[in-house]
Short mmCIF file of C-alpha atoms in Angstrom, two decimals:
data_model
loop_
_atom_site.label_atom_id
_atom_site.label_comp_id
_atom_site.label_asym_id
_atom_site.label_seq_id
_atom_site.Cartn_x
_atom_site.Cartn_y
_atom_site.Cartn_z
CA MET A 1 103.76 110.29 55.85
CA SER A 2 101.00 108.53 53.93
CA THR A 3 97.65 107.89 55.62
CA THR A 4 96.69 105.23 53.08
CA PRO A 5 96.69 101.79 54.72
CA LYS A 6 99.18 99.28 53.34
CA THR A 7 97.55 96.85 50.92
CA GLN A 8 97.25 93.38 52.40
CA THR A 9 97.09 90.19 50.42
CA PRO A 10 93.98 89.84 48.23
CA THR A 11 92.58 87.17 50.53
CA ALA A 12 93.22 89.29 53.64
CA ASP A 13 91.48 92.24 51.95
CA LEU A 14 88.50 90.02 51.11
CA VAL A 15 88.25 88.70 54.66
CA ALA A 16 88.50 92.24 56.09
CA ALA A 17 85.78 93.52 53.75
CA LEU A 18 83.41 90.64 54.54
CA ALA A 19 84.00 91.12 58.27
CA GLU A 20 83.12 94.81 57.99
CA LEU A 21 79.87 94.32 56.04
CA ASP A 22 76.63 94.51 58.02
CA ASN A 23 73.16 93.21 57.27
CA VAL A 24 70.98 95.63 55.30
CA LYS A 25 67.55 96.96 56.30
CA ALA A 26 64.61 96.37 53.98
CA ASN A 27 63.50 99.58 52.28
CA LYS A 28 60.75 98.44 49.89
CA VAL A 29 57.34 96.76 50.21
CA VAL A 30 55.93 94.20 47.75
CA LYS A 31 53.03 96.00 46.05
CA ALA A 32 50.85 92.89 45.79
CA ASN A 33 50.21 92.48 49.50
CA PHE A 34 52.05 95.25 51.40
CA THR A 35 53.29 92.77 54.02
CA ALA A 36 56.54 91.51 52.50
CA ARG A 37 59.55 93.82 52.55
CA TYR A 38 62.88 93.66 50.75
CA VAL A 39 65.96 95.78 50.05
CA SER A 40 66.24 97.46 46.66
CA LEU A 41 69.27 96.68 44.50
CA ASP A 42 70.48 100.30 44.62
CA ALA A 43 70.31 100.41 48.43
CA LEU A 44 72.13 97.08 48.68
CA LEU A 45 74.88 98.25 46.32
CA ASP A 46 75.16 101.57 48.20
CA ALA A 47 75.75 99.57 51.38
CA VAL A 48 78.39 97.15 50.08
CA LYS A 49 80.37 98.88 47.32
CA PRO A 50 82.12 101.52 49.50
CA ILE A 51 83.33 98.84 51.92
CA LEU A 52 84.54 96.62 49.09
CA PHE A 53 86.34 99.61 47.51
CA LYS A 54 87.96 100.46 50.86
CA HIS A 55 89.50 96.98 50.78
CA ASN A 56 90.66 97.15 47.13
CA LEU A 57 87.75 95.09 45.79
CA ALA A 58 85.27 95.73 42.99
CA LEU A 59 81.97 93.92 42.54
CA ILE A 60 81.43 92.41 39.09
CA GLN A 61 78.12 90.91 37.96
CA THR A 62 77.72 89.43 34.49
CA LEU A 63 74.41 88.50 32.88
CA VAL A 64 74.23 84.80 31.99
CA SER A 65 71.70 83.06 29.73
CA GLN A 66 71.56 79.36 28.90
CA GLU A 67 68.90 76.82 27.96
CA GLY A 68 65.84 78.89 28.92
CA LYS A 69 67.40 80.19 32.11
CA ILE A 70 68.84 83.60 32.95
CA GLY A 71 70.78 84.89 35.87
CA VAL A 72 74.02 86.44 37.01
CA SER A 73 77.57 85.44 37.73
CA THR A 74 79.10 87.36 40.63
CA ALA A 75 82.76 87.97 41.46
CA PHE A 76 84.98 90.38 43.35
CA LEU A 77 88.04 91.71 41.53
CA HIS A 78 90.98 92.74 43.71
CA ALA A 79 93.27 95.64 42.75
CA SER A 80 96.07 93.08 42.34
CA GLY A 81 94.11 91.38 39.55
CA GLU A 82 93.06 88.39 41.63
CA ARG A 83 89.44 87.43 41.09
CA PHE A 84 87.16 85.78 43.66
CA GLU A 85 84.32 83.91 41.93
CA PHE A 86 81.06 83.35 43.81
CA GLY A 87 79.28 81.23 41.24
CA THR A 88 76.33 81.69 38.92
CA LEU A 89 72.69 81.95 39.95
CA LEU A 90 70.32 80.84 37.16
CA MET A 91 66.51 80.86 37.17
CA LYS A 92 63.94 79.52 34.74
CA ALA A 93 62.76 82.26 32.36
CA ASP A 94 60.91 80.41 29.56
CA ALA A 95 57.46 82.03 29.67
CA LEU A 96 58.28 85.40 31.24
CA THR A 97 57.44 88.81 29.82
CA ALA A 98 60.19 91.40 29.34
CA GLN A 99 59.19 93.09 32.61
CA GLN A 100 59.28 89.78 34.48
CA VAL A 101 62.72 89.02 33.04
CA GLY A 102 63.92 92.42 34.27
CA GLY A 103 62.52 91.68 37.72
CA LEU A 104 64.12 88.24 37.75
CA ILE A 105 67.53 89.70 36.84
CA THR A 106 67.24 92.33 39.58
CA TYR A 107 66.18 89.65 42.08
CA ALA A 108 69.09 87.40 41.04
CA ARG A 109 71.53 90.29 41.40
CA ARG A 110 70.26 91.14 44.90
CA MET A 111 70.38 87.54 46.08
CA SER A 112 73.81 86.97 44.56
CA VAL A 113 75.29 90.14 46.11
CA SER A 114 73.88 89.41 49.55
CA THR A 115 75.04 85.78 49.40
CA SER A 116 78.52 86.71 48.13
CA CYS A 117 78.87 89.31 50.88
CA GLY A 118 77.55 86.96 53.56
CA ILE A 119 74.86 89.43 54.59
CA SER A 120 71.13 89.25 55.08
CA VAL A 121 68.18 91.55 54.69
CA ASP A 122 66.05 91.99 57.80
CA VAL A 123 62.94 90.82 55.87
CA ASP A 124 62.53 89.55 52.30
CA ASP A 125 59.64 88.40 50.09
CA ASP A 126 61.51 85.12 49.52
CA GLY A 127 61.19 85.54 45.76
CA SER A 128 57.40 85.50 45.73
CA ALA A 129 57.19 88.32 43.16
CA ALA A 130 59.59 86.60 40.77
CA SER A 131 57.87 83.23 41.15
CA GLY A 132 54.33 84.55 40.79
CA PHE A 133 53.30 83.44 44.28
CA ARG A 134 51.86 85.75 46.89
CA SER A 135 53.68 85.94 50.19
CA ALA A 136 52.07 84.67 53.33
CA VAL A 137 51.44 87.19 56.06
CA VAL A 138 54.61 87.71 58.07
CA THR A 139 54.08 86.81 61.71
CA SER A 140 56.45 86.93 64.62
CA VAL A 141 58.14 83.67 65.50
CA ALA A 142 59.04 82.53 68.98
CA PRO A 143 62.78 82.52 69.62
CA ALA A 144 64.57 79.25 68.91
CA PHE A 145 66.16 79.36 72.37
CA SER A 146 65.00 80.26 75.82
CA PRO A 147 66.93 83.14 77.40
CA THR A 148 66.09 81.74 80.85
CA PRO A 149 68.07 78.60 81.74
CA ARG A 150 65.93 75.53 82.31
CA PRO A 151 66.78 73.00 85.00
CA LEU A 152 68.32 69.76 83.74
CA THR A 153 66.02 66.78 84.13
CA LYS A 154 66.47 63.06 83.60
#
């Protein structure tokens, strides 16, 4: 008797994989100010690729360049051959050095993977390193809801 689960439809496999994926913890600190944290590309890929593989999916990212912009196109390829496209993320790259272009590509890949997988990082620098801006100090924010019910008033 085989212990390998029966392959579902490509869409069912995609839905199952996305449902199984969890948010990823930040593991790096922005060197400029030591307050902003983000997840490295390798840690993000280590978190999502095994789950995608378990559900017969492979992550494909292709470098895209057009009209002074660079970025990535992200898709999942199912074992059946069906491809799920998640669009292209392009960013302005006109006056960037080679190192900045590398950082921009890595940033685009991270954002595209996390968006395609429907996951979030616990904290992120919101692209400040790629844009040249310094992050503001991260402060705690009051919850958007009150856990204690308030009386209804007119």
